[in-house]
Short mmCIF file of C-alpha atoms in Angstrom, two decimals:
data_model
loop_
_atom_site.label_atom_id
_atom_site.label_comp_id
_atom_site.label_asym_id
_atom_site.label_seq_id
_atom_site.Cartn_x
_atom_site.Cartn_y
_atom_site.Cartn_z
CA MET K 3 6.59 -87.68 0.12
CA ASN K 4 3.38 -89.17 1.50
CA ASP K 5 2.44 -86.30 3.82
CA LYS K 6 -0.53 -84.62 2.10
CA LYS K 7 0.11 -81.42 4.13
CA SER K 8 3.63 -81.10 2.73
CA ALA K 9 4.32 -78.80 -0.24
CA LEU K 10 6.23 -81.68 -1.78
CA PHE K 11 3.16 -83.92 -1.96
CA VAL K 12 2.22 -84.96 -5.55
CA GLN K 13 -1.28 -86.02 -6.53
CA PRO K 14 -1.25 -89.59 -7.95
CA GLY K 15 -3.41 -88.55 -10.94
CA VAL K 16 -5.83 -90.84 -12.77
CA ALA K 17 -4.77 -94.45 -12.81
CA ALA K 18 -3.77 -96.08 -16.10
CA THR K 19 -4.14 -92.89 -18.11
CA HIS K 20 -1.98 -90.19 -19.59
CA ASP K 21 -2.97 -86.52 -19.32
CA GLY K 22 -6.49 -87.55 -18.46
CA MET K 23 -6.94 -89.53 -21.70
CA GLN K 24 -8.25 -93.05 -21.54
CA ALA K 25 -5.83 -95.79 -22.44
CA THR K 26 -6.23 -97.17 -25.95
CA THR K 27 -4.88 -100.11 -27.88
CA ARG K 28 -2.52 -99.28 -30.70
CA ARG K 29 -4.19 -99.90 -34.04
CA LYS K 30 -2.46 -102.37 -36.28
CA PHE K 31 -1.76 -101.63 -39.93
CA VAL K 32 -4.23 -103.55 -42.05
CA ARG K 33 -3.25 -104.34 -45.63
CA ARG K 34 -5.93 -103.35 -48.08
CA LYS K 35 -7.57 -106.24 -49.81
CA LYS K 36 -6.77 -106.65 -53.47
CA LYS K 37 -9.46 -105.00 -55.55
CA GLU K 38 -11.70 -107.40 -57.45
CA ILE K 39 -14.27 -106.87 -60.17
CA ASP K 40 -17.20 -108.91 -61.37
CA PHE K 41 -16.30 -108.51 -65.05
CA ASP K 42 -19.53 -110.00 -66.37
CA ALA K 43 -21.59 -107.56 -64.31
CA ALA K 44 -19.34 -104.64 -65.26
CA VAL K 45 -19.61 -105.41 -68.96
CA ALA K 46 -23.40 -105.75 -68.71
CA ASP K 47 -23.71 -102.45 -66.81
CA ILE K 48 -21.54 -100.53 -69.26
CA ARG K 49 -23.34 -102.04 -72.24
CA SER K 50 -26.68 -100.98 -70.71
CA GLY K 51 -25.49 -97.37 -70.47
CA ASP K 52 -24.71 -97.16 -66.74
CA ARG K 53 -22.74 -93.88 -66.63
CA ILE K 54 -21.48 -94.42 -63.07
CA ARG K 55 -20.03 -97.80 -64.00
CA LEU K 56 -18.53 -96.26 -67.15
CA ALA K 57 -16.88 -93.47 -65.14
CA LYS K 58 -15.40 -95.99 -62.71
CA ALA K 59 -14.03 -98.06 -65.59
CA ILE K 60 -12.34 -94.97 -67.06
CA THR K 61 -10.85 -94.18 -63.66
CA LEU K 62 -9.35 -97.67 -63.58
CA LEU K 63 -7.68 -97.09 -66.94
CA GLU K 64 -6.32 -93.70 -65.87
CA SER K 65 -5.00 -95.03 -62.55
CA SER K 66 -1.25 -95.36 -61.99
CA ASN K 67 -1.86 -98.24 -59.56
CA THR K 68 -0.58 -101.53 -60.98
CA ASP K 69 -3.58 -103.59 -59.80
CA ASP K 70 -6.00 -101.04 -61.25
CA LYS K 71 -4.18 -101.11 -64.58
CA VAL K 72 -4.52 -104.89 -64.82
CA LEU K 73 -8.23 -104.79 -64.00
CA GLY K 74 -8.85 -101.91 -66.39
CA GLN K 75 -7.12 -103.63 -69.29
CA GLU K 76 -8.98 -106.90 -68.72
CA LEU K 77 -12.29 -105.04 -68.67
CA LEU K 78 -11.37 -103.17 -71.84
CA LYS K 79 -10.42 -106.45 -73.55
CA ARG K 80 -13.86 -107.88 -72.81
CA LEU K 81 -15.52 -104.79 -74.22
CA LEU K 82 -13.50 -104.62 -77.44
CA PRO K 83 -16.06 -106.62 -79.49
CA TYR K 84 -18.58 -103.81 -78.87
CA THR K 85 -16.32 -100.94 -79.98
CA GLY K 86 -15.78 -99.15 -83.29
CA ASN K 87 -19.40 -98.26 -84.02
CA SER K 88 -19.14 -94.51 -83.70
CA ILE K 89 -18.09 -91.40 -85.61
CA ARG K 90 -14.97 -90.00 -83.93
CA LEU K 91 -14.76 -86.23 -84.31
CA GLY K 92 -11.75 -84.22 -83.19
CA ILE K 93 -12.31 -80.52 -82.52
CA THR K 94 -9.55 -77.96 -82.19
CA GLY K 95 -9.19 -74.23 -82.63
CA VAL K 96 -7.52 -71.09 -81.42
CA PRO K 97 -8.29 -69.95 -77.84
CA GLY K 98 -11.53 -67.97 -77.88
CA ALA K 99 -12.96 -69.77 -80.91
CA GLY K 100 -15.71 -71.17 -78.68
CA LYS K 101 -14.89 -74.88 -78.81
CA SER K 102 -16.80 -75.79 -75.65
CA THR K 103 -19.79 -73.65 -76.62
CA PHE K 104 -19.86 -75.26 -80.07
CA ILE K 105 -19.63 -78.76 -78.57
CA GLU K 106 -22.45 -78.09 -76.11
CA THR K 107 -24.79 -76.73 -78.80
CA PHE K 108 -23.88 -79.43 -81.31
CA GLY K 109 -24.10 -82.15 -78.67
CA LYS K 110 -27.57 -81.05 -77.56
CA MET K 111 -28.78 -81.07 -81.15
CA LEU K 112 -27.46 -84.60 -81.64
CA CYS K 113 -29.09 -85.79 -78.40
CA ASP K 114 -32.40 -84.29 -79.51
CA GLN K 115 -32.09 -86.35 -82.70
CA GLY K 116 -31.67 -89.55 -80.70
CA HIS K 117 -27.88 -89.90 -80.77
CA LYS K 118 -25.73 -90.73 -77.76
CA VAL K 119 -22.85 -88.29 -77.45
CA ALA K 120 -19.62 -88.67 -75.47
CA VAL K 121 -17.39 -85.64 -74.99
CA LEU K 122 -13.77 -86.26 -74.06
CA ALA K 123 -12.44 -82.83 -73.18
CA ILE K 124 -8.67 -82.60 -72.91
CA ASP K 125 -7.91 -80.04 -70.22
CA PRO K 126 -4.50 -78.53 -69.47
CA SER K 127 -3.03 -80.09 -66.33
CA SER K 128 -2.50 -78.11 -63.16
CA SER K 129 1.20 -77.82 -62.34
CA VAL K 130 0.27 -78.24 -58.67
CA THR K 131 -2.18 -81.14 -58.57
CA GLY K 132 -1.85 -82.59 -62.07
CA GLY K 133 -5.63 -82.44 -62.48
CA SER K 134 -7.84 -80.64 -64.99
CA ILE K 135 -8.01 -76.88 -64.54
CA LEU K 136 -10.69 -75.88 -67.05
CA GLY K 137 -13.45 -78.19 -65.84
CA ASP K 138 -15.50 -78.74 -68.98
CA LYS K 139 -18.44 -80.14 -67.04
CA THR K 140 -18.90 -76.71 -65.50
CA ARG K 141 -18.62 -75.10 -68.94
CA MET K 142 -21.20 -77.44 -70.51
CA GLU K 143 -23.92 -77.37 -67.88
CA GLU K 144 -26.84 -77.96 -70.24
CA LEU K 145 -25.22 -80.81 -72.12
CA SER K 146 -24.10 -82.49 -68.89
CA ARG K 147 -27.76 -82.77 -67.87
CA GLU K 148 -28.69 -84.68 -71.03
CA LYS K 149 -29.35 -88.35 -70.30
CA ASN K 150 -27.80 -89.35 -73.64
CA ALA K 151 -24.61 -87.34 -73.09
CA PHE K 152 -21.44 -88.24 -71.21
CA ILE K 153 -18.70 -85.69 -70.52
CA ARG K 154 -15.30 -86.72 -69.27
CA PRO K 155 -12.66 -84.02 -68.70
CA SER K 156 -9.17 -85.53 -68.77
CA PRO K 157 -6.00 -83.76 -67.62
CA SER K 158 -3.47 -83.59 -70.43
CA ALA K 159 -0.68 -84.48 -67.96
CA GLY K 160 1.89 -82.82 -70.17
CA THR K 161 1.31 -85.20 -73.07
CA LEU K 162 2.22 -83.91 -76.53
CA GLY K 163 -0.64 -82.01 -78.10
CA GLY K 164 -2.55 -81.90 -74.83
CA VAL K 165 -3.93 -85.37 -75.41
CA HIS K 166 -4.13 -87.58 -72.38
CA ARG K 167 -2.50 -90.93 -73.12
CA LYS K 168 -5.61 -92.80 -71.98
CA THR K 169 -8.00 -90.91 -74.25
CA ARG K 170 -7.97 -93.68 -76.84
CA GLU K 171 -8.98 -96.29 -74.28
CA THR K 172 -11.65 -93.99 -72.86
CA MET K 173 -13.03 -93.56 -76.35
CA LEU K 174 -13.32 -97.34 -76.77
CA LEU K 175 -15.17 -97.68 -73.46
CA CYS K 176 -17.64 -94.99 -74.52
CA GLU K 177 -18.26 -96.81 -77.80
CA ALA K 178 -18.93 -100.04 -75.90
CA ALA K 179 -21.45 -98.11 -73.79
CA GLY K 180 -23.40 -97.25 -76.94
CA TYR K 181 -22.22 -93.70 -77.63
CA ASP K 182 -22.34 -93.39 -81.42
CA ILE K 183 -20.71 -89.95 -81.68
CA ILE K 184 -17.46 -89.22 -79.85
CA LEU K 185 -16.33 -85.60 -79.65
CA ILE K 186 -12.73 -85.00 -78.59
CA GLU K 187 -11.93 -81.42 -77.66
CA THR K 188 -8.27 -80.43 -77.54
CA VAL K 189 -6.52 -77.73 -75.54
CA GLY K 190 -6.16 -75.70 -78.71
CA VAL K 191 -3.83 -74.78 -81.53
CA GLY K 192 -0.28 -74.09 -80.42
CA GLN K 193 0.75 -77.61 -79.50
CA SER K 194 1.08 -80.50 -81.92
CA GLU K 195 -2.47 -81.61 -82.71
CA THR K 196 -1.19 -84.54 -84.77
CA ALA K 197 -1.99 -86.74 -81.77
CA VAL K 198 -5.67 -85.86 -82.15
CA ARG K 199 -5.64 -86.37 -85.91
CA ASN K 200 -4.27 -89.86 -85.28
CA MET K 201 -7.21 -90.99 -83.19
CA VAL K 202 -10.28 -89.56 -84.95
CA ASP K 203 -12.09 -90.04 -88.24
CA PHE K 204 -12.91 -86.39 -88.93
CA PHE K 205 -10.84 -83.43 -87.76
CA LEU K 206 -12.61 -80.07 -87.43
CA LEU K 207 -10.81 -76.74 -87.03
CA LEU K 208 -12.72 -73.86 -85.47
CA VAL K 209 -11.63 -70.36 -86.50
CA LEU K 210 -12.82 -66.79 -86.08
CA THR K 211 -13.23 -63.88 -88.46
CA GLY K 212 -10.45 -61.37 -89.01
CA ALA K 213 -7.74 -63.97 -89.51
CA GLY K 214 -5.76 -61.83 -91.96
CA ASP K 215 -2.15 -62.86 -92.46
CA GLU K 216 -2.56 -65.67 -89.95
CA LEU K 217 -4.08 -67.70 -92.78
CA GLN K 218 -0.62 -67.94 -94.34
CA GLY K 219 1.27 -68.52 -91.11
CA MET K 220 0.21 -70.02 -87.81
CA LYS K 221 -2.72 -72.10 -89.03
CA LYS K 222 -1.20 -73.53 -92.21
CA GLY K 223 0.12 -76.64 -90.47
CA ILE K 224 -3.14 -77.35 -88.68
CA MET K 225 -5.17 -76.62 -91.84
CA GLU K 226 -3.35 -79.46 -93.60
CA LEU K 227 -4.74 -81.84 -90.95
CA ALA K 228 -8.33 -80.60 -91.09
CA ASP K 229 -11.20 -82.31 -92.91
CA GLY K 230 -13.42 -79.34 -92.20
CA ILE K 231 -12.91 -75.69 -91.23
CA LEU K 232 -15.71 -73.98 -89.34
CA VAL K 233 -15.94 -70.21 -88.96
CA HIS K 234 -17.65 -69.93 -85.58
CA LYS K 235 -19.71 -67.08 -84.09
CA ALA K 236 -21.25 -66.35 -87.50
CA ASP K 237 -24.14 -64.23 -86.26
CA GLY K 238 -25.41 -60.65 -86.11
CA ASP K 239 -23.10 -58.03 -87.55
CA ASN K 240 -20.37 -60.67 -87.81
CA LEU K 241 -22.29 -62.91 -90.25
CA ARG K 242 -21.04 -61.12 -93.36
CA ASN K 243 -17.43 -61.23 -92.18
CA ALA K 244 -17.80 -64.92 -91.30
CA LYS K 245 -18.93 -65.78 -94.82
CA LYS K 246 -16.05 -63.77 -96.25
CA THR K 247 -13.57 -65.56 -93.98
CA ALA K 248 -14.98 -68.94 -94.98
CA MET K 249 -14.44 -68.05 -98.64
CA GLU K 250 -10.83 -67.01 -97.91
CA TYR K 251 -10.15 -70.38 -96.27
CA LYS K 252 -11.79 -72.19 -99.17
CA GLN K 253 -9.48 -70.47 -101.64
CA ILE K 254 -6.38 -71.35 -99.64
CA LEU K 255 -7.45 -74.98 -99.25
CA HIS K 256 -7.10 -75.40 -103.01
CA LEU K 257 -3.36 -74.94 -102.51
CA LEU K 258 -3.10 -77.63 -99.83
CA GLN K 259 -3.19 -81.39 -100.08
CA PRO K 260 -6.43 -82.81 -98.61
CA ALA K 261 -6.06 -84.41 -95.19
CA THR K 262 -8.10 -87.42 -96.36
CA PRO K 263 -7.65 -89.04 -99.79
CA GLY K 264 -10.70 -88.58 -101.97
CA TRP K 265 -12.22 -85.92 -99.72
CA THR K 266 -12.23 -82.16 -100.34
CA THR K 267 -11.90 -80.21 -97.10
CA ARG K 268 -15.04 -78.15 -96.59
CA THR K 269 -15.50 -74.70 -95.09
CA LEU K 270 -18.60 -74.00 -93.01
CA THR K 271 -20.10 -71.29 -90.83
CA ALA K 272 -22.12 -71.72 -87.64
CA SER K 273 -23.42 -69.80 -84.66
CA SER K 274 -23.86 -71.36 -81.24
CA TYR K 275 -25.71 -68.23 -80.11
CA GLU K 276 -28.33 -68.44 -82.86
CA LYS K 277 -28.00 -72.26 -83.16
CA THR K 278 -27.55 -72.08 -86.92
CA GLY K 279 -25.34 -74.08 -89.27
CA PHE K 280 -25.17 -77.23 -87.15
CA ASP K 281 -27.33 -79.28 -89.50
CA LYS K 282 -24.75 -78.65 -92.23
CA VAL K 283 -21.98 -79.77 -89.89
CA PHE K 284 -23.71 -83.09 -89.28
CA LYS K 285 -24.49 -83.46 -93.00
CA THR K 286 -20.78 -82.97 -93.69
CA LEU K 287 -19.94 -85.77 -91.22
CA ASP K 288 -22.40 -88.08 -92.98
CA ASP K 289 -20.98 -87.23 -96.40
CA PHE K 290 -17.45 -87.77 -95.13
CA LYS K 291 -18.23 -91.21 -93.73
CA GLU K 292 -19.97 -92.27 -96.93
CA THR K 293 -17.03 -91.08 -99.06
CA ALA K 294 -14.40 -92.64 -96.78
CA LEU K 295 -16.20 -95.99 -96.79
CA GLU K 296 -16.49 -95.97 -100.57
CA ASN K 297 -12.78 -95.19 -100.92
CA HIS K 298 -11.86 -97.80 -98.28
CA VAL K 299 -10.17 -95.01 -96.30
CA TRP K 300 -12.38 -95.38 -93.23
CA HIS K 301 -11.15 -98.78 -92.05
CA GLU K 302 -7.63 -98.28 -93.41
CA ARG K 303 -7.26 -95.11 -91.32
CA ARG K 304 -8.53 -96.78 -88.17
CA ASN K 305 -6.22 -99.75 -88.63
CA SER K 306 -3.30 -97.41 -89.22
CA GLN K 307 -4.21 -95.42 -86.09
CA THR K 308 -4.30 -98.58 -83.98
CA THR K 309 -0.89 -99.65 -85.30
CA ASP K 310 0.58 -96.19 -84.59
CA TRP K 311 -0.91 -96.34 -81.09
CA PHE K 312 0.74 -99.72 -80.46
CA ARG K 313 4.12 -98.46 -81.65
CA GLN K 314 3.86 -95.31 -79.54
CA MET K 315 3.06 -97.43 -76.50
CA ILE K 316 6.23 -99.44 -77.19
CA LEU K 317 8.27 -96.22 -77.10
CA ASP K 318 6.53 -95.08 -73.92
CA LYS K 319 7.24 -98.42 -72.27
CA LEU K 320 10.92 -98.30 -73.24
CA VAL K 321 11.29 -94.81 -71.79
CA ASP K 322 9.51 -95.80 -68.55
CA ASP K 323 11.69 -98.89 -68.15
CA PHE K 324 14.84 -96.92 -68.97
CA TYR K 325 14.28 -94.32 -66.25
CA GLY K 326 12.87 -96.94 -63.91
CA THR K 327 16.27 -98.65 -63.65
CA ALA K 328 17.94 -98.05 -60.28
CA GLY K 329 20.46 -95.22 -60.43
CA ARG K 330 19.63 -94.33 -64.05
CA LYS K 331 18.38 -90.80 -63.33
CA ASP K 332 21.57 -89.96 -61.38
CA GLU K 333 23.69 -91.36 -64.21
CA VAL K 334 21.84 -89.24 -66.77
CA ALA K 335 22.23 -86.14 -64.59
CA LYS K 336 26.01 -86.64 -64.30
CA LEU K 337 26.39 -87.09 -68.04
CA GLU K 338 24.28 -84.00 -68.70
CA GLN K 339 26.56 -81.97 -66.45
CA ALA K 340 29.65 -83.35 -68.21
CA ILE K 341 28.16 -82.34 -71.56
CA LEU K 342 27.35 -78.85 -70.29
CA ASN K 343 30.91 -78.50 -68.92
CA GLY K 344 32.33 -79.41 -72.32
CA ASN K 345 33.91 -82.63 -71.13
CA LEU K 346 31.76 -84.79 -73.41
CA THR K 347 29.93 -84.37 -76.68
CA VAL K 348 26.27 -85.34 -76.79
CA ALA K 349 27.11 -88.37 -78.96
CA GLN K 350 29.79 -89.46 -76.48
CA GLY K 351 27.31 -89.10 -73.65
CA ILE K 352 24.88 -91.40 -75.44
CA GLU K 353 27.60 -93.96 -76.12
CA THR K 354 28.61 -93.90 -72.44
CA LEU K 355 25.03 -94.29 -71.31
CA PHE K 356 24.34 -97.31 -73.51
CA LYS K 357 27.72 -99.00 -73.45
CA PRO K 358 27.51 -102.80 -72.90
#
């Protein structure tokens, strides 16, 4: 209807537009360019102590992207000649023992003495995002401001013992960056801390006073892994109890086999609040290294740890490839249901799954 006076007349609207919006050209999907790295520059930056470059390198190693993995491994390979020149200290303890507080106080003391300290804090993973939920950088504010300190919280991602599977590689990068003392904080006693023991030189267990019967029970397994036991929060009215607890641990240690051949596990006391006892902790580390080198345990342990790491990576790769096969997860689920229904034994299920 062209008659403008008619009720049936329709305005033509704005030409070449829709709902008043200007016409646009559809954007084409652009493939992202393959990431590239100037390895020589990256190595030089990390070796010079560039913390931003170090953090980016760690992110590459932690990435699940295939291209990132390749780049990260090549960078790590080029940095390997500069690794191994640190003391690797694992720190564990019951919740509330003050692991982060101890690490911050101890780390600051070491920085004041001219050391470079890297803290690899293993955080529990969020079940929602998979990321760290404790945020050790926020719990170690003073240490994070030290120019000679580097803190890297890593989500445990469900790994046994709360140890992120890339922690070993992160530790090597930090050593290449000149950090001569590596502190690895675990989630805490309750999960298998053997994974931590298998990547550090010295394993320190933090405990509190008032342990009582727990000395004979929960901590016995972890005590057998420890090179040192530290009664923390030994200050004020608690100082006397802390010394008594340290003596109780010392007596029990006589009944256990030392974690390191030729080394007698020591018991210590310290207070992060009063900043006391930390000089003895560092002296213990020095004595341990000297003893381990004399007994040839130092290098033997590190070689053994590297071999164990390689073998564990083989197992991880086999599991990933197994479940990565098309239709494998559905096949496993069907066999599981058959086992639960009583139609198959577990051994029969395995034989069916791996039949030629």
